[in-house]
mmCIF file of C-alpha atoms in Angstrom:
data_model
loop_
_atom_site.group_PDB
_atom_site.id
_atom_site.type_symbol
_atom_site.label_atom_id
_atom_site.label_comp_id
_atom_site.label_asym_id
_atom_site.label_seq_id
_atom_site.Cartn_x
_atom_site.Cartn_y
_atom_site.Cartn_z
ATOM 1 C CA MET A 1 20.170 32.525 -1.887
ATOM 2 C CA ILE A 2 22.197 32.613 1.336
ATOM 3 C CA VAL A 3 20.315 31.664 4.510
ATOM 4 C CA PRO A 4 21.684 32.180 8.077
ATOM 5 C CA ARG A 5 21.639 29.058 10.234
ATOM 6 C CA ARG A 6 20.596 28.763 13.849
ATOM 7 C CA LYS A 7 24.211 28.635 15.051
ATOM 8 C CA PHE A 8 24.929 32.004 13.386
ATOM 9 C CA LEU A 9 21.879 33.636 15.016
ATOM 10 C CA ILE A 10 22.888 32.316 18.451
ATOM 11 C CA LEU A 11 26.432 33.635 18.045
ATOM 12 C CA LEU A 12 25.048 36.944 16.821
ATOM 13 C CA ALA A 13 22.841 37.215 19.905
ATOM 14 C CA CYS A 14 25.783 36.432 22.181
ATOM 15 C CA GLY A 15 27.516 39.575 20.920
ATOM 16 C CA PHE A 16 24.902 41.724 22.601
ATOM 17 C CA ALA A 17 26.254 40.552 25.960
ATOM 18 C CA PHE A 18 29.334 42.709 25.353
ATOM 19 C CA SER A 19 27.041 45.742 24.962
ATOM 20 C CA LEU A 20 25.591 45.162 28.413
ATOM 21 C CA LEU A 21 29.019 44.655 29.930
ATOM 22 C CA GLY A 22 30.203 47.819 28.157
ATOM 23 C CA PHE A 23 28.234 49.911 30.656
ATOM 24 C CA ALA A 24 30.460 48.554 33.414
ATOM 25 C CA ALA A 25 33.790 48.677 31.528
ATOM 26 C CA PRO A 26 34.433 50.347 28.146
ATOM 27 C CA VAL A 27 36.877 47.588 27.186
ATOM 28 C CA PHE A 28 33.941 45.276 26.552
ATOM 29 C CA GLY A 29 32.737 47.618 23.817
ATOM 30 C CA VAL A 30 36.043 47.086 22.003
ATOM 31 C CA LEU A 31 35.762 43.344 22.502
ATOM 32 C CA GLN A 32 32.324 43.472 20.928
ATOM 33 C CA TYR A 33 33.738 44.940 17.718
ATOM 34 C CA VAL A 34 36.481 42.283 17.673
ATOM 35 C CA TYR A 35 33.920 39.555 18.309
ATOM 36 C CA TYR A 36 31.717 40.691 15.424
ATOM 37 C CA LEU A 37 34.722 41.064 13.129
ATOM 38 C CA VAL A 38 35.753 37.454 13.821
ATOM 39 C CA LEU A 39 32.146 36.315 13.277
ATOM 40 C CA VAL A 40 32.003 38.125 9.931
ATOM 41 C CA VAL A 41 35.293 36.560 8.819
ATOM 42 C CA LEU A 42 34.178 33.062 9.839
ATOM 43 C CA THR A 43 30.840 33.597 8.082
ATOM 44 C CA GLY A 44 32.620 34.661 4.901
ATOM 45 C CA VAL A 45 34.894 31.610 5.053
ATOM 46 C CA ASP A 46 31.882 29.376 5.644
ATOM 47 C CA ILE A 47 30.051 30.809 2.608
ATOM 48 C CA ALA A 48 33.151 30.480 0.425
ATOM 49 C CA PHE A 49 33.446 26.757 1.182
ATOM 50 C CA ILE A 50 29.828 25.890 0.347
ATOM 51 C CA PRO A 51 29.545 24.018 -2.999
ATOM 52 C CA ARG A 52 27.854 25.999 -5.748
ATOM 53 C CA LYS A 53 24.687 24.826 -7.514
ATOM 54 C CA LYS A 54 26.517 23.636 -10.639
ATOM 55 C CA GLU A 55 28.800 21.483 -8.468
ATOM 56 C CA LEU A 56 25.887 19.425 -7.148
ATOM 57 C CA THR A 57 23.788 16.981 -9.148
ATOM 58 C CA VAL A 58 20.509 15.578 -7.807
ATOM 59 C CA ALA A 59 18.693 12.427 -8.981
ATOM 60 C CA ARG A 60 15.373 11.017 -7.734
ATOM 61 C CA GLU A 61 14.790 7.246 -7.862
ATOM 62 C CA HIS A 62 11.736 5.106 -7.109
ATOM 63 C CA GLU A 63 9.902 1.976 -8.239
ATOM 64 C CA LYS A 64 8.295 2.024 -11.674
ATOM 65 C CA PHE A 65 4.864 1.868 -10.002
ATOM 66 C CA LEU A 66 3.976 3.163 -6.534
ATOM 67 C CA SER A 67 1.515 1.293 -4.319
ATOM 68 C CA ILE A 68 -1.583 2.961 -2.918
ATOM 69 C CA GLY A 69 -1.906 3.070 0.866
ATOM 70 C CA ALA A 70 1.630 1.729 1.424
ATOM 71 C CA GLY A 71 4.937 3.331 2.346
ATOM 72 C CA ASN A 72 6.906 3.713 -0.899
ATOM 73 C CA LEU A 73 10.600 4.580 -0.786
ATOM 74 C CA ILE A 74 11.692 7.701 -2.670
ATOM 75 C CA ARG A 75 15.489 7.681 -2.922
ATOM 76 C CA PHE A 76 17.834 10.580 -3.686
ATOM 77 C CA ARG A 77 21.421 10.530 -4.891
ATOM 78 C CA VAL A 78 23.381 13.782 -4.635
ATOM 79 C CA ALA A 79 26.745 13.955 -6.406
ATOM 80 C CA ASN A 80 29.166 16.499 -4.897
ATOM 81 C CA LYS A 81 31.722 17.456 -7.569
ATOM 82 C CA SER A 82 33.391 20.130 -5.420
ATOM 83 C CA GLY A 83 36.371 19.787 -3.118
ATOM 84 C CA PHE A 84 34.373 20.761 -0.020
ATOM 85 C CA ALA A 85 32.390 18.692 2.438
ATOM 86 C CA CYS A 86 28.880 19.867 3.263
ATOM 87 C CA ARG A 87 25.612 18.942 4.938
ATOM 88 C CA ILE A 88 22.539 18.919 2.695
ATOM 89 C CA GLU A 89 18.949 19.301 3.831
ATOM 90 C CA LEU A 90 16.653 18.177 1.018
ATOM 91 C CA ARG A 91 12.904 18.662 0.625
ATOM 92 C CA ASP A 92 10.930 17.062 -2.160
ATOM 93 C CA GLU A 93 8.001 18.659 -4.022
ATOM 94 C CA TYR A 94 5.666 15.646 -4.021
ATOM 95 C CA PRO A 95 2.057 15.514 -5.315
ATOM 96 C CA GLY A 96 -0.654 16.808 -2.999
ATOM 97 C CA GLU A 97 -2.535 13.482 -3.214
ATOM 98 C CA MET A 98 0.269 11.826 -1.247
ATOM 99 C CA GLU A 99 1.334 12.167 2.363
ATOM 100 C CA THR A 100 4.485 11.581 4.384
ATOM 101 C CA ALA A 101 5.462 11.788 8.023
ATOM 102 C CA ASP A 102 8.627 13.750 7.199
ATOM 103 C CA ASP A 103 9.696 14.887 3.738
ATOM 104 C CA ARG A 104 13.004 16.271 4.999
ATOM 105 C CA VAL A 105 16.093 14.267 4.015
ATOM 106 C CA ILE A 106 19.516 14.941 5.580
ATOM 107 C CA LEU A 107 22.716 13.964 3.773
ATOM 108 C CA ASP A 108 26.363 14.414 4.754
ATOM 109 C CA SER A 109 28.387 14.742 1.572
ATOM 110 C CA ALA A 110 32.161 14.302 1.388
ATOM 111 C CA PRO A 111 34.211 16.035 -1.339
ATOM 112 C CA MET A 112 34.022 14.395 -4.777
ATOM 113 C CA SER A 113 31.518 11.769 -3.638
ATOM 114 C CA ILE A 114 27.917 10.622 -3.998
ATOM 115 C CA ALA A 115 25.579 10.650 -0.990
ATOM 116 C CA ALA A 116 22.274 8.777 -0.841
ATOM 117 C CA ALA A 117 19.203 8.951 1.395
ATOM 118 C CA ALA A 118 15.490 8.201 1.196
ATOM 119 C CA TYR A 119 12.094 8.954 2.677
ATOM 120 C CA GLN A 120 8.723 7.182 2.578
ATOM 121 C CA ILE A 121 5.589 8.497 0.910
ATOM 122 C CA LYS A 122 2.053 7.089 0.980
ATOM 123 C CA PRO A 123 -0.245 7.705 -2.019
ATOM 124 C CA LEU A 124 -3.950 7.972 -1.152
ATOM 125 C CA ARG A 125 -5.395 7.602 -4.661
ATOM 126 C CA LYS A 126 -4.561 5.623 -7.791
ATOM 127 C CA GLY A 127 -3.710 7.460 -10.999
ATOM 128 C CA ASP A 128 -0.997 9.403 -12.806
ATOM 129 C CA TYR A 129 0.985 11.958 -10.810
ATOM 130 C CA ARG A 130 4.048 14.146 -11.181
ATOM 131 C CA PHE A 131 6.785 15.016 -8.706
ATOM 132 C CA GLY A 132 8.073 18.560 -9.082
ATOM 133 C CA GLY A 133 11.445 19.996 -8.169
ATOM 134 C CA VAL A 134 13.736 19.485 -5.190
ATOM 135 C CA GLN A 135 14.787 22.144 -2.681
ATOM 136 C CA LEU A 136 18.332 21.878 -1.305
ATOM 137 C CA ARG A 137 19.731 23.810 1.647
ATOM 138 C CA VAL A 138 23.502 23.258 1.630
ATOM 139 C CA SER A 139 25.429 24.163 4.790
ATOM 140 C CA GLY A 140 29.154 24.765 5.036
ATOM 141 C CA ARG A 141 31.596 22.999 7.314
ATOM 142 C CA LEU A 142 31.164 25.562 10.105
ATOM 143 C CA GLY A 143 27.361 25.414 9.937
ATOM 144 C CA LEU A 144 26.901 29.193 10.143
ATOM 145 C CA THR A 145 25.150 29.754 6.817
ATOM 146 C CA ALA A 146 23.638 27.813 3.944
ATOM 147 C CA ARG A 147 22.981 28.268 0.256
ATOM 148 C CA GLN A 148 19.513 27.353 -0.962
ATOM 149 C CA TYR A 149 19.078 25.844 -4.436
ATOM 150 C CA ARG A 150 16.150 24.463 -6.391
ATOM 151 C CA TYR A 151 16.586 21.716 -8.982
ATOM 152 C CA ASP A 152 13.794 21.171 -11.487
ATOM 153 C CA ILE A 153 13.605 17.381 -11.913
ATOM 154 C CA PRO A 154 9.960 16.566 -12.749
ATOM 155 C CA THR A 155 9.147 12.851 -12.581
ATOM 156 C CA ASP A 156 5.949 11.166 -13.773
ATOM 157 C CA VAL A 157 4.722 8.196 -11.763
ATOM 158 C CA LYS A 158 1.752 5.832 -11.750
ATOM 159 C CA VAL A 159 0.068 4.784 -8.498
ATOM 160 C CA TYR A 160 -1.225 1.209 -8.685
ATOM 161 C CA PRO A 161 -3.013 -1.054 -6.208
ATOM 162 C CA ASN A 162 -0.774 -2.358 -3.424
ATOM 163 C CA ILE A 163 1.922 -4.119 -5.452
ATOM 164 C CA LEU A 164 4.267 -4.129 -2.445
ATOM 165 C CA GLU A 165 1.893 -6.412 -0.523
ATOM 166 C CA LEU A 166 1.644 -8.736 -3.537
ATOM 167 C CA LYS A 167 5.448 -8.915 -3.806
ATOM 168 C CA LYS A 168 5.678 -9.655 -0.086
ATOM 169 C CA TYR A 169 3.082 -12.429 -0.397
ATOM 170 C CA LEU A 170 4.833 -14.073 -3.343
ATOM 171 C CA MET A 171 8.235 -13.826 -1.645
ATOM 172 C CA MET A 172 6.978 -15.379 1.602
ATOM 173 C CA PHE A 173 5.135 -18.047 -0.400
ATOM 174 C CA ARG A 174 8.398 -19.118 -2.015
ATOM 175 C CA ALA A 175 10.064 -19.178 1.413
ATOM 176 C CA ASN A 176 7.138 -21.167 2.872
ATOM 177 C CA ARG A 177 6.702 -18.541 5.616
ATOM 178 C CA LEU A 178 3.263 -17.075 4.919
ATOM 179 C CA GLU A 179 2.273 -17.439 8.587
ATOM 180 C CA GLN A 180 4.708 -14.647 9.459
ATOM 181 C CA ILE A 181 2.585 -12.084 7.573
ATOM 182 C CA GLY A 182 -0.809 -13.406 8.683
ATOM 183 C CA TYR A 183 -1.667 -15.794 5.811
ATOM 184 C CA LYS A 184 -2.357 -19.505 6.002
ATOM 185 C CA ARG A 185 0.046 -21.938 4.413
ATOM 186 C CA PRO A 186 -1.473 -23.540 1.270
ATOM 187 C CA MET A 187 -2.535 -27.145 1.797
ATOM 188 C CA HIS A 188 -0.189 -29.603 0.092
ATOM 189 C CA GLY A 189 -0.716 -33.288 -0.506
ATOM 190 C CA GLY A 190 -3.820 -35.400 -0.489
ATOM 191 C CA GLU A 191 -3.682 -36.687 -4.064
ATOM 192 C CA ASN A 192 -0.150 -38.188 -3.948
ATOM 193 C CA GLU A 193 0.566 -36.254 -7.132
ATOM 194 C CA PHE A 194 4.208 -35.163 -7.326
ATOM 195 C CA ASP A 195 4.601 -31.464 -7.961
ATOM 196 C CA PHE A 196 8.204 -30.293 -7.286
ATOM 197 C CA LEU A 197 11.336 -30.632 -5.120
ATOM 198 C CA ARG A 198 12.545 -28.052 -2.642
ATOM 199 C CA GLU A 199 14.810 -27.642 0.377
ATOM 200 C CA TYR A 200 13.545 -29.175 3.633
ATOM 201 C CA LEU A 201 11.936 -26.614 5.954
ATOM 202 C CA TRP A 202 11.034 -26.910 9.593
ATOM 203 C CA GLY A 203 7.663 -28.653 9.950
ATOM 204 C CA ASP A 204 7.898 -30.689 6.730
ATOM 205 C CA ASN A 205 7.099 -34.388 6.796
ATOM 206 C CA TYR A 206 10.438 -36.214 7.028
ATOM 207 C CA ARG A 207 8.899 -39.158 5.185
ATOM 208 C CA LYS A 208 8.832 -36.959 2.085
ATOM 209 C CA ILE A 209 12.631 -36.552 1.994
ATOM 210 C CA ASN A 210 14.019 -37.496 -1.431
ATOM 211 C CA TRP A 211 17.248 -39.265 -0.491
ATOM 212 C CA LYS A 212 18.673 -39.301 -4.009
ATOM 213 C CA ALA A 213 18.299 -35.519 -4.370
ATOM 214 C CA THR A 214 19.556 -35.062 -0.787
ATOM 215 C CA ALA A 215 22.766 -36.977 -1.533
ATOM 216 C CA LYS A 216 23.299 -34.929 -4.696
ATOM 217 C CA HIS A 217 22.822 -31.517 -3.060
ATOM 218 C CA ARG A 218 24.320 -32.483 0.346
ATOM 219 C CA TYR A 219 21.367 -30.984 2.259
ATOM 220 C CA PRO A 220 17.817 -32.351 2.838
ATOM 221 C CA ILE A 221 15.461 -32.131 -0.162
ATOM 222 C CA VAL A 222 11.753 -32.997 0.121
ATOM 223 C CA GLU A 223 9.102 -33.916 -2.406
ATOM 224 C CA VAL A 224 6.015 -31.710 -2.473
ATOM 225 C CA ASP A 225 2.695 -33.189 -3.536
ATOM 226 C CA GLU A 226 -0.100 -30.810 -4.395
ATOM 227 C CA LYS A 227 -3.689 -31.153 -5.460
ATOM 228 C CA GLU A 228 -4.447 -29.988 -8.961
ATOM 229 C CA TYR A 229 -7.753 -28.246 -8.386
ATOM 230 C CA ASN A 230 -8.278 -26.344 -11.639
ATOM 231 C CA ARG A 231 -10.989 -24.390 -9.824
ATOM 232 C CA ASN A 232 -12.440 -21.063 -10.884
ATOM 233 C CA VAL A 233 -11.790 -18.289 -8.353
ATOM 234 C CA PHE A 234 -13.648 -15.107 -9.215
ATOM 235 C CA THR A 235 -14.047 -11.651 -7.670
ATOM 236 C CA LEU A 236 -17.077 -9.456 -8.262
ATOM 237 C CA ILE A 237 -16.259 -5.859 -7.276
ATOM 238 C CA ASP A 238 -18.943 -3.210 -6.786
ATOM 239 C CA ALA A 239 -17.481 0.171 -7.821
ATOM 240 C CA GLY A 240 -20.680 2.133 -7.188
ATOM 241 C CA ARG A 241 -21.624 4.676 -4.554
ATOM 242 C CA MET A 242 -21.737 2.153 -1.691
ATOM 243 C CA MET A 243 -17.953 1.716 -2.038
ATOM 244 C CA THR A 244 -17.020 5.418 -2.116
ATOM 245 C CA THR A 245 -17.038 5.672 1.695
ATOM 246 C CA ARG A 246 -13.619 6.349 3.172
ATOM 247 C CA TYR A 247 -12.554 3.611 5.537
ATOM 248 C CA GLY A 248 -9.432 4.908 7.215
ATOM 249 C CA ASP A 249 -7.017 6.423 4.711
ATOM 250 C CA LEU A 250 -8.574 4.788 1.626
ATOM 251 C CA THR A 251 -12.028 4.072 0.226
ATOM 252 C CA LYS A 252 -13.718 0.706 0.653
ATOM 253 C CA LEU A 253 -13.150 0.099 -3.050
ATOM 254 C CA ASP A 254 -9.389 0.606 -2.640
ATOM 255 C CA TYR A 255 -9.265 -2.078 0.062
ATOM 256 C CA ALA A 256 -11.374 -4.422 -2.087
ATOM 257 C CA VAL A 257 -9.009 -3.889 -5.023
ATOM 258 C CA ASP A 258 -5.927 -4.641 -2.883
ATOM 259 C CA ALA A 259 -7.511 -7.817 -1.493
ATOM 260 C CA SER A 260 -8.451 -8.963 -5.014
ATOM 261 C CA LEU A 261 -4.872 -8.495 -6.184
ATOM 262 C CA ILE A 262 -3.472 -10.678 -3.382
ATOM 263 C CA LEU A 263 -6.227 -13.227 -4.030
ATOM 264 C CA ALA A 264 -5.154 -13.371 -7.679
ATOM 265 C CA GLY A 265 -1.575 -14.052 -6.583
ATOM 266 C CA ALA A 266 -2.695 -16.800 -4.203
ATOM 267 C CA ALA A 267 -4.863 -18.442 -6.882
ATOM 268 C CA SER A 268 -2.019 -18.404 -9.420
ATOM 269 C CA ARG A 269 0.281 -20.153 -6.931
ATOM 270 C CA LYS A 270 -2.417 -22.753 -6.220
ATOM 271 C CA LYS A 271 -2.759 -23.351 -9.976
ATOM 272 C CA ASP A 272 -6.394 -22.290 -9.949
ATOM 273 C CA PHE A 273 -8.082 -20.130 -12.572
ATOM 274 C CA PHE A 274 -8.706 -16.496 -11.596
ATOM 275 C CA GLY A 275 -11.021 -13.894 -13.085
ATOM 276 C CA LEU A 276 -12.803 -10.716 -12.082
ATOM 277 C CA LEU A 277 -15.598 -8.316 -12.961
ATOM 278 C CA THR A 278 -15.941 -4.686 -11.837
ATOM 279 C CA PHE A 279 -19.177 -2.743 -12.248
ATOM 280 C CA SER A 280 -21.360 0.113 -11.052
ATOM 281 C CA ASP A 281 -24.241 1.267 -13.246
ATOM 282 C CA LYS A 282 -22.542 -0.722 -16.029
ATOM 283 C CA VAL A 283 -19.795 -3.313 -16.364
ATOM 284 C CA HIS A 284 -16.382 -1.621 -16.339
ATOM 285 C CA SER A 285 -14.001 -4.548 -16.804
ATOM 286 C CA TYR A 286 -14.118 -8.309 -17.165
ATOM 287 C CA ILE A 287 -11.283 -10.828 -17.148
ATOM 288 C CA LYS A 288 -12.066 -14.371 -18.148
ATOM 289 C CA PRO A 289 -10.838 -16.948 -15.575
ATOM 290 C CA SER A 290 -7.328 -17.994 -16.527
ATOM 291 C CA ARG A 291 -4.167 -19.342 -14.930
ATOM 292 C CA LYS A 292 -1.730 -18.167 -17.569
ATOM 293 C CA ASN A 293 1.357 -16.276 -16.458
ATOM 294 C CA ARG A 294 -0.011 -12.995 -17.794
ATOM 295 C CA VAL A 295 -3.218 -13.116 -15.725
ATOM 296 C CA LEU A 296 -1.646 -11.116 -12.878
ATOM 297 C CA ASN A 297 -0.665 -8.349 -15.313
ATOM 298 C CA GLU A 298 -4.190 -8.311 -16.750
ATOM 299 C CA VAL A 299 -5.709 -8.145 -13.255
ATOM 300 C CA LEU A 300 -3.326 -5.375 -12.214
ATOM 301 C CA SER A 301 -4.135 -3.346 -15.331
ATOM 302 C CA ALA A 302 -7.901 -3.734 -14.785
ATOM 303 C CA LEU A 303 -7.738 -2.855 -11.082
ATOM 304 C CA TYR A 304 -5.564 0.195 -11.800
ATOM 305 C CA LYS A 305 -8.368 1.641 -13.928
ATOM 306 C CA THR A 306 -11.086 0.866 -11.358
ATOM 307 C CA GLU A 307 -12.386 3.979 -9.614
ATOM 308 C CA ALA A 308 -15.468 4.348 -7.437
ATOM 309 C CA ASP A 309 -18.255 6.535 -8.820
ATOM 310 C CA PHE A 310 -21.483 7.851 -7.334
ATOM 311 C CA TYR A 311 -23.869 5.958 -9.593
ATOM 312 C CA ARG A 312 -26.312 3.418 -8.259
ATOM 313 C CA SER A 313 -24.952 -0.050 -8.955
ATOM 314 C CA ASP A 314 -26.961 -2.240 -11.335
ATOM 315 C CA TYR A 315 -26.533 -5.636 -9.667
ATOM 316 C CA LEU A 316 -28.912 -7.494 -11.943
ATOM 317 C CA ALA A 317 -27.143 -6.221 -15.084
ATOM 318 C CA ALA A 318 -23.854 -7.479 -13.629
ATOM 319 C CA TYR A 319 -25.480 -10.863 -12.941
ATOM 320 C CA ARG A 320 -26.814 -11.193 -16.500
ATOM 321 C CA TYR A 321 -23.421 -10.223 -17.929
ATOM 322 C CA LEU A 322 -21.598 -12.739 -15.735
ATOM 323 C CA MET A 323 -23.942 -15.680 -16.238
ATOM 324 C CA HIS A 324 -23.475 -15.574 -20.016
ATOM 325 C CA ARG A 325 -19.708 -15.911 -19.520
ATOM 326 C CA LEU A 326 -19.145 -17.881 -16.304
ATOM 327 C CA ARG A 327 -20.796 -21.274 -16.656
ATOM 328 C CA LYS A 328 -18.392 -23.423 -14.622
ATOM 329 C CA ASN A 329 -19.082 -23.726 -10.896
ATOM 330 C CA SER A 330 -16.829 -21.156 -9.222
ATOM 331 C CA ILE A 331 -15.750 -19.716 -5.896
ATOM 332 C CA ILE A 332 -16.953 -16.095 -6.069
ATOM 333 C CA PHE A 333 -15.937 -13.337 -3.670
ATOM 334 C CA VAL A 334 -18.387 -10.415 -3.818
ATOM 335 C CA PHE A 335 -17.074 -7.061 -2.599
ATOM 336 C CA SER A 336 -19.920 -4.675 -1.827
ATOM 337 C CA GLU A 337 -21.715 -3.274 1.209
ATOM 338 C CA LEU A 338 -25.008 -3.866 2.967
ATOM 339 C CA TYR A 339 -26.943 -0.900 4.279
ATOM 340 C CA ASP A 340 -30.527 -1.909 4.992
ATOM 341 C CA ARG A 341 -33.152 -4.176 3.480
ATOM 342 C CA ILE A 342 -34.549 -1.506 1.136
ATOM 343 C CA VAL A 343 -31.286 -0.058 -0.173
ATOM 344 C CA SER A 344 -29.609 -3.474 -0.472
ATOM 345 C CA GLU A 345 -32.554 -5.339 -2.003
ATOM 346 C CA ASP A 346 -30.888 -5.753 -5.419
ATOM 347 C CA LEU A 347 -27.583 -6.791 -3.827
ATOM 348 C CA MET A 348 -29.323 -9.502 -1.781
ATOM 349 C CA ARG A 349 -31.073 -10.720 -4.917
ATOM 350 C CA LEU A 350 -27.745 -10.874 -6.773
ATOM 351 C CA LEU A 351 -26.172 -12.950 -3.992
ATOM 352 C CA ARG A 352 -29.090 -15.405 -3.933
ATOM 353 C CA LEU A 353 -29.046 -15.802 -7.728
ATOM 354 C CA LEU A 354 -25.293 -16.464 -7.717
ATOM 355 C CA ALA A 355 -25.609 -18.926 -4.836
ATOM 356 C CA GLY A 356 -27.791 -21.151 -7.024
ATOM 357 C CA HIS A 357 -24.805 -21.946 -9.267
ATOM 358 C CA HIS A 358 -21.670 -21.003 -7.349
ATOM 359 C CA GLN A 359 -19.989 -20.955 -3.935
ATOM 360 C CA ILE A 360 -20.457 -17.376 -2.685
ATOM 361 C CA TYR A 361 -18.434 -15.415 -0.127
ATOM 362 C CA PHE A 362 -19.740 -11.934 0.606
ATOM 363 C CA VAL A 363 -17.096 -9.518 1.957
ATOM 364 C CA SER A 364 -18.649 -7.022 4.383
ATOM 365 C CA PHE A 365 -16.845 -4.147 6.124
ATOM 366 C CA GLU A 366 -17.261 -3.762 9.861
ATOM 367 C CA GLU A 367 -18.736 -0.443 10.943
ATOM 368 C CA VAL A 368 -16.239 2.191 12.106
ATOM 369 C CA GLU A 369 -18.684 5.057 12.661
ATOM 370 C CA GLU A 370 -18.394 6.646 16.083
ATOM 371 C CA TRP A 371 -21.248 5.567 18.325
ATOM 372 C CA ALA A 372 -23.554 8.269 19.667
ATOM 373 C CA LYS A 373 -23.329 8.735 23.445
ATOM 374 C CA GLY A 374 -27.036 9.367 23.983
ATOM 375 C CA GLU A 375 -26.563 12.477 26.121
ATOM 376 C CA ASP A 376 -29.277 14.587 24.453
ATOM 377 C CA LEU A 377 -32.359 14.019 22.296
ATOM 378 C CA GLY A 378 -30.463 14.254 18.998
ATOM 379 C CA SER A 379 -27.744 11.921 20.222
ATOM 380 C CA ILE A 380 -30.308 9.445 21.581
ATOM 381 C CA ALA A 381 -32.145 9.370 18.236
ATOM 382 C CA ARG A 382 -28.880 8.783 16.395
ATOM 383 C CA LYS A 383 -27.906 5.973 18.753
ATOM 384 C CA ILE A 384 -31.274 4.251 18.228
ATOM 385 C CA LEU A 385 -30.873 4.501 14.445
ATOM 386 C CA GLN A 386 -27.359 3.033 14.648
ATOM 387 C CA GLU A 387 -28.535 0.106 16.757
ATOM 388 C CA GLU A 388 -31.475 -0.580 14.432
ATOM 389 C CA GLN A 389 -29.213 -0.505 11.373
ATOM 390 C CA ILE A 390 -26.724 -2.929 12.949
ATOM 391 C CA ALA A 391 -29.530 -5.267 14.033
ATOM 392 C CA GLU A 392 -31.089 -5.216 10.541
ATOM 393 C CA LYS A 393 -27.721 -5.912 8.957
ATOM 394 C CA GLU A 394 -27.180 -8.892 11.273
ATOM 395 C CA THR A 395 -30.617 -10.236 10.341
ATOM 396 C CA ILE A 396 -29.793 -9.986 6.639
ATOM 397 C CA VAL A 397 -26.475 -11.812 7.168
ATOM 398 C CA ARG A 398 -28.265 -14.657 8.983
ATOM 399 C CA GLU A 399 -30.832 -14.921 6.191
ATOM 400 C CA LEU A 400 -28.068 -15.068 3.583
ATOM 401 C CA SER A 401 -26.259 -17.811 5.509
ATOM 402 C CA LYS A 402 -29.388 -20.001 5.318
ATOM 403 C CA THR A 403 -29.050 -19.973 1.515
ATOM 404 C CA GLY A 404 -25.373 -20.987 1.667
ATOM 405 C CA ILE A 405 -23.905 -17.482 1.350
ATOM 406 C CA ARG A 406 -21.001 -17.021 3.746
ATOM 407 C CA THR A 407 -20.196 -13.511 5.000
ATOM 408 C CA ILE A 408 -16.599 -12.479 5.716
ATOM 409 C CA ARG A 409 -16.459 -9.555 8.150
ATOM 410 C CA VAL A 410 -13.364 -7.435 7.523
ATOM 411 C CA ASN A 411 -11.748 -4.138 8.394
ATOM 412 C CA ALA A 412 -8.912 -2.090 6.907
ATOM 413 C CA GLU A 413 -6.218 -4.052 8.739
ATOM 414 C CA ASN A 414 -7.292 -7.639 8.027
ATOM 415 C CA ILE A 415 -9.253 -7.644 4.756
ATOM 416 C CA LYS A 416 -6.434 -9.143 2.671
ATOM 417 C CA GLN A 417 -5.595 -11.860 5.185
ATOM 418 C CA LYS A 418 -9.221 -12.840 5.821
ATOM 419 C CA VAL A 419 -10.154 -13.063 2.138
ATOM 420 C CA VAL A 420 -7.059 -15.044 1.132
ATOM 421 C CA ASN A 421 -7.218 -17.338 4.180
ATOM 422 C CA THR A 422 -10.864 -18.092 3.440
ATOM 423 C CA TYR A 423 -9.917 -19.092 -0.107
ATOM 424 C CA LEU A 424 -7.032 -21.263 1.113
ATOM 425 C CA SER A 425 -9.402 -23.018 3.550
ATOM 426 C CA VAL A 426 -11.924 -24.000 0.866
#
């Protein structure tokens, strides 16, 4: 299909000026015909030099797994097998469960070459999805017209928890620069137990320089001592109706899942054991605490399958299931939500029971509901209810702290950093 471009429409409109001038002098009427004749010839030349559909090849590329709630790069490579240069405007047919600021990709393609460009897409739900075709609008060298093509290149993709954030954490951990992305640096030393050698970084203790290794490599090498904790780090994730609330772009469960994934990465680098349990009205998944290399893959697979449902969570059933399997004293992060004393009675009981055997950290989301202004009777009543709910929640948190249960207050922006930093501080 041939589509006129904006430049062609502007030039076409300019021709009407000769019609107006033709009332004053007939010669302008002749010039109008000449003008339109030249425009038609140029348009024909422009169309003739636009590459045909069979002369263009389109390929879509992306990571094996996309990350929920993060900007994932979708790359395109367009091979131009013709002898003509062109400008290509590309639009992708992406799944409706994803969003992007701009799905339009512009490429300038030289003759007999391959052009590449990319755009970012943000998935809002985990699961299996399919990209459809790709629409191309190919303009000629003069930019007067374009040919529009559609290429059917369906691509299946899986959306996982935020793997990009995990990769960033592990990369910055290796570079000893976790502070740059908001995480604490793991505590080294204390047991005088040698762990490994690495290149000297700013801030390292110069007394730990290994002079023999330094002379061999010709740059400073330091010894790193690290405590061998062998601790159990465990996450208990409520996937019931209390976690279905949307908190920004994602649900509370999605943020809990992302934080658990980063926590698993941090625990593996600290050589601690990591495990998890997800539940609602029943137990959905359980991973025994482990520090084997495959534990991250097991955690990722379990969290990928975790979806919030609208059943009432059975906290006591989750406790009974866990206590038969987790006998070693552990650091447990509980992801759920308090509402009021009546609704959260079973949750409070679960936390107190766990606190008798383990070190408990309860992760609570800060309220983001818009406060009522109190301008009319309905608004005043709503404001009073909001204040009472907040006050009751604060009372519950204080009561829990008296039994040794620490509450971590988080929001969508800092949940991963706060959870991981709390673990690294223990």
